[in-house]
Amino acid sequence: MKRTIKKALSVIRTPLVQLGQVYYQAKGSKFECNTCNHKTNSFKSNSWHQYSVCPNCTSNVRQRLLAASLQYLEAFRIDTIISDKRVLHFAPEPPIRKLIKGKARDYKTADFFAEGYAYDHIDYNLDISSMQTVPNESFDCVIACDVLEHVPDHIGGIREVYRILSKGGYCIFTVPQKDFLKITFEDQTVTDPDERERIYGQRDHLRIYGDDFVDMMQAAGFDVTAVDEHYFEEKLRTRHVLAPPVLSKHPLATNYRKVFFGKKL
Ligand SMILES: [Zn+2]
């Protein structure tokens, strides 16, 4: 019975969403997701952040901040750093993948395959910190959003990304950051998943990052720009929900998200 109701709801969902979009097109809407163009007067909440998830594509703040950088910031426009380029996308999130896939000259995806997960849509099984099979300077843009916190040798990961990028190419990173934390916190003696969740925020995270993530990228040779909500006019920040509308009280929440662009000079 439950399944029948679920099926019936899924059948009527698409026309209802389309009807809603016609209404918002005519009447105007408070918000518009800048990864899927969905218009709405309310975003959804998740367990950490209120009213910050697109009800259509489930994009979150960091994904829309990245999309907005590619859409609105002169230095990082999609036409400049993605179009006609060779792009390698780690752990590709659907909203970002959709946005850039058709633009790149050669778009490849990668992940470090773990048991029990399906990777049908992934081109390469790669450990970002050890990519011997990838030649030097073979990509023009490497994207790894919320990947490095899972990687034991994350410094090696940043160095490897630098190595495989062409001169003038860009990496795009995001990492979970604790608000106002200066120095990244990591305790390698902590291996218990429950304890990792308590101190880092997730069972398979190995650290929680601070402001020194910029230093880590610079040490690898990157010219770094940390894009946050303030790179955008207030109208765009509100329209695309580029920051959590309500600050999360979770002690490990990233309320002030940054997208790190690193250029290989
Ligand atoms: Zn969306």
JSON list of N, CA and C and ligand atoms in Angstrom, two decimals, residues 33-38 43 54-59 64, ligand 1:
[
{"chain": "A", "resi": 33, "resn": "CYS", "atom": "N", "xyz": [17.27, 28.40, -7.71]},
{"chain": "A", "resi": 33, "resn": "CYS", "atom": "CA", "xyz": [18.49, 27.59, -7.62]},
{"chain": "A", "resi": 33, "resn": "CYS", "atom": "C", "xyz": [19.32, 27.86, -8.87]},
{"chain": "A", "resi": 34, "resn": "ASN", "atom": "N", "xyz": [20.58, 28.26, -8.68]},
{"chain": "A", "resi": 34, "resn": "ASN", "atom": "CA", "xyz": [21.41, 28.58, -9.84]},
{"chain": "A", "resi": 34, "resn": "ASN", "atom": "C", "xyz": [22.16, 27.38, -10.39]},
{"chain": "A", "resi": 35, "resn": "THR", "atom": "N", "xyz": [21.84, 26.16, -9.91]},
{"chain": "A", "resi": 35, "resn": "THR", "atom": "CA", "xyz": [22.38, 24.98, -10.61]},
{"chain": "A", "resi": 35, "resn": "THR", "atom": "C", "xyz": [21.31, 24.33, -11.48]},
{"chain": "A", "resi": 36, "resn": "CYS", "atom": "N", "xyz": [20.02, 24.41, -11.08]},
{"chain": "A", "resi": 36, "resn": "CYS", "atom": "CA", "xyz": [18.98, 23.75, -11.89]},
{"chain": "A", "resi": 36, "resn": "CYS", "atom": "C", "xyz": [17.90, 24.73, -12.36]},
{"chain": "A", "resi": 37, "resn": "ASN", "atom": "N", "xyz": [18.03, 26.02, -11.97]},
{"chain": "A", "resi": 37, "resn": "ASN", "atom": "CA", "xyz": [17.07, 27.07, -12.37]},
{"chain": "A", "resi": 37, "resn": "ASN", "atom": "C", "xyz": [15.67, 26.90, -11.79]},
{"chain": "A", "resi": 38, "resn": "HIS", "atom": "N", "xyz": [15.52, 26.04, -10.81]},
{"chain": "A", "resi": 38, "resn": "HIS", "atom": "CA", "xyz": [14.22, 25.85, -10.16]},
{"chain": "A", "resi": 38, "resn": "HIS", "atom": "C", "xyz": [13.86, 27.09, -9.35]},
{"chain": "A", "resi": 43, "resn": "PHE", "atom": "N", "xyz": [13.23, 26.97, 0.36]},
{"chain": "A", "resi": 43, "resn": "PHE", "atom": "CA", "xyz": [14.21, 25.90, 0.24]},
{"chain": "A", "resi": 43, "resn": "PHE", "atom": "C", "xyz": [14.00, 24.92, 1.40]},
{"chain": "A", "resi": 54, "resn": "CYS", "atom": "N", "xyz": [18.05, 22.99, -2.23]},
{"chain": "A", "resi": 54, "resn": "CYS", "atom": "CA", "xyz": [17.09, 23.15, -3.34]},
{"chain": "A", "resi": 54, "resn": "CYS", "atom": "C", "xyz": [16.10, 21.98, -3.33]},
{"chain": "A", "resi": 55, "resn": "PRO", "atom": "N", "xyz": [14.80, 22.27, -3.35]},
{"chain": "A", "resi": 55, "resn": "PRO", "atom": "CA", "xyz": [13.80, 21.19, -3.30]},
{"chain": "A", "resi": 55, "resn": "PRO", "atom": "C", "xyz": [13.75, 20.38, -4.59]},
{"chain": "A", "resi": 56, "resn": "ASN", "atom": "N", "xyz": [14.38, 20.89, -5.65]},
{"chain": "A", "resi": 56, "resn": "ASN", "atom": "CA", "xyz": [14.34, 20.16, -6.92]},
{"chain": "A", "resi": 56, "resn": "ASN", "atom": "C", "xyz": [15.59, 19.29, -7.13]},
{"chain": "A", "resi": 57, "resn": "CYS", "atom": "N", "xyz": [16.78, 19.90, -7.05]},
{"chain": "A", "resi": 57, "resn": "CYS", "atom": "CA", "xyz": [18.00, 19.13, -7.37]},
{"chain": "A", "resi": 57, "resn": "CYS", "atom": "C", "xyz": [18.80, 18.78, -6.12]},
{"chain": "A", "resi": 58, "resn": "THR", "atom": "N", "xyz": [18.37, 19.24, -4.96]},
{"chain": "A", "resi": 58, "resn": "THR", "atom": "CA", "xyz": [19.02, 19.03, -3.66]},
{"chain": "A", "resi": 58, "resn": "THR", "atom": "C", "xyz": [20.40, 19.69, -3.56]},
{"chain": "A", "resi": 59, "resn": "SER", "atom": "N", "xyz": [20.68, 20.67, -4.41]},
{"chain": "A", "resi": 59, "resn": "SER", "atom": "CA", "xyz": [21.96, 21.38, -4.28]},
{"chain": "A", "resi": 59, "resn": "SER", "atom": "C", "xyz": [22.02, 22.05, -2.92]},
{"chain": "A", "resi": 64, "resn": "ARG", "atom": "N", "xyz": [26.01, 25.72, -4.81]},
{"chain": "A", "resi": 64, "resn": "ARG", "atom": "CA", "xyz": [25.51, 26.92, -5.48]},
{"chain": "A", "resi": 64, "resn": "ARG", "atom": "C", "xyz": [26.54, 28.05, -5.46]},
{"chain": "B", "resi": 1, "resn": "ZN", "atom": "ZN", "xyz": [18.30, 23.08, -7.82]}
]
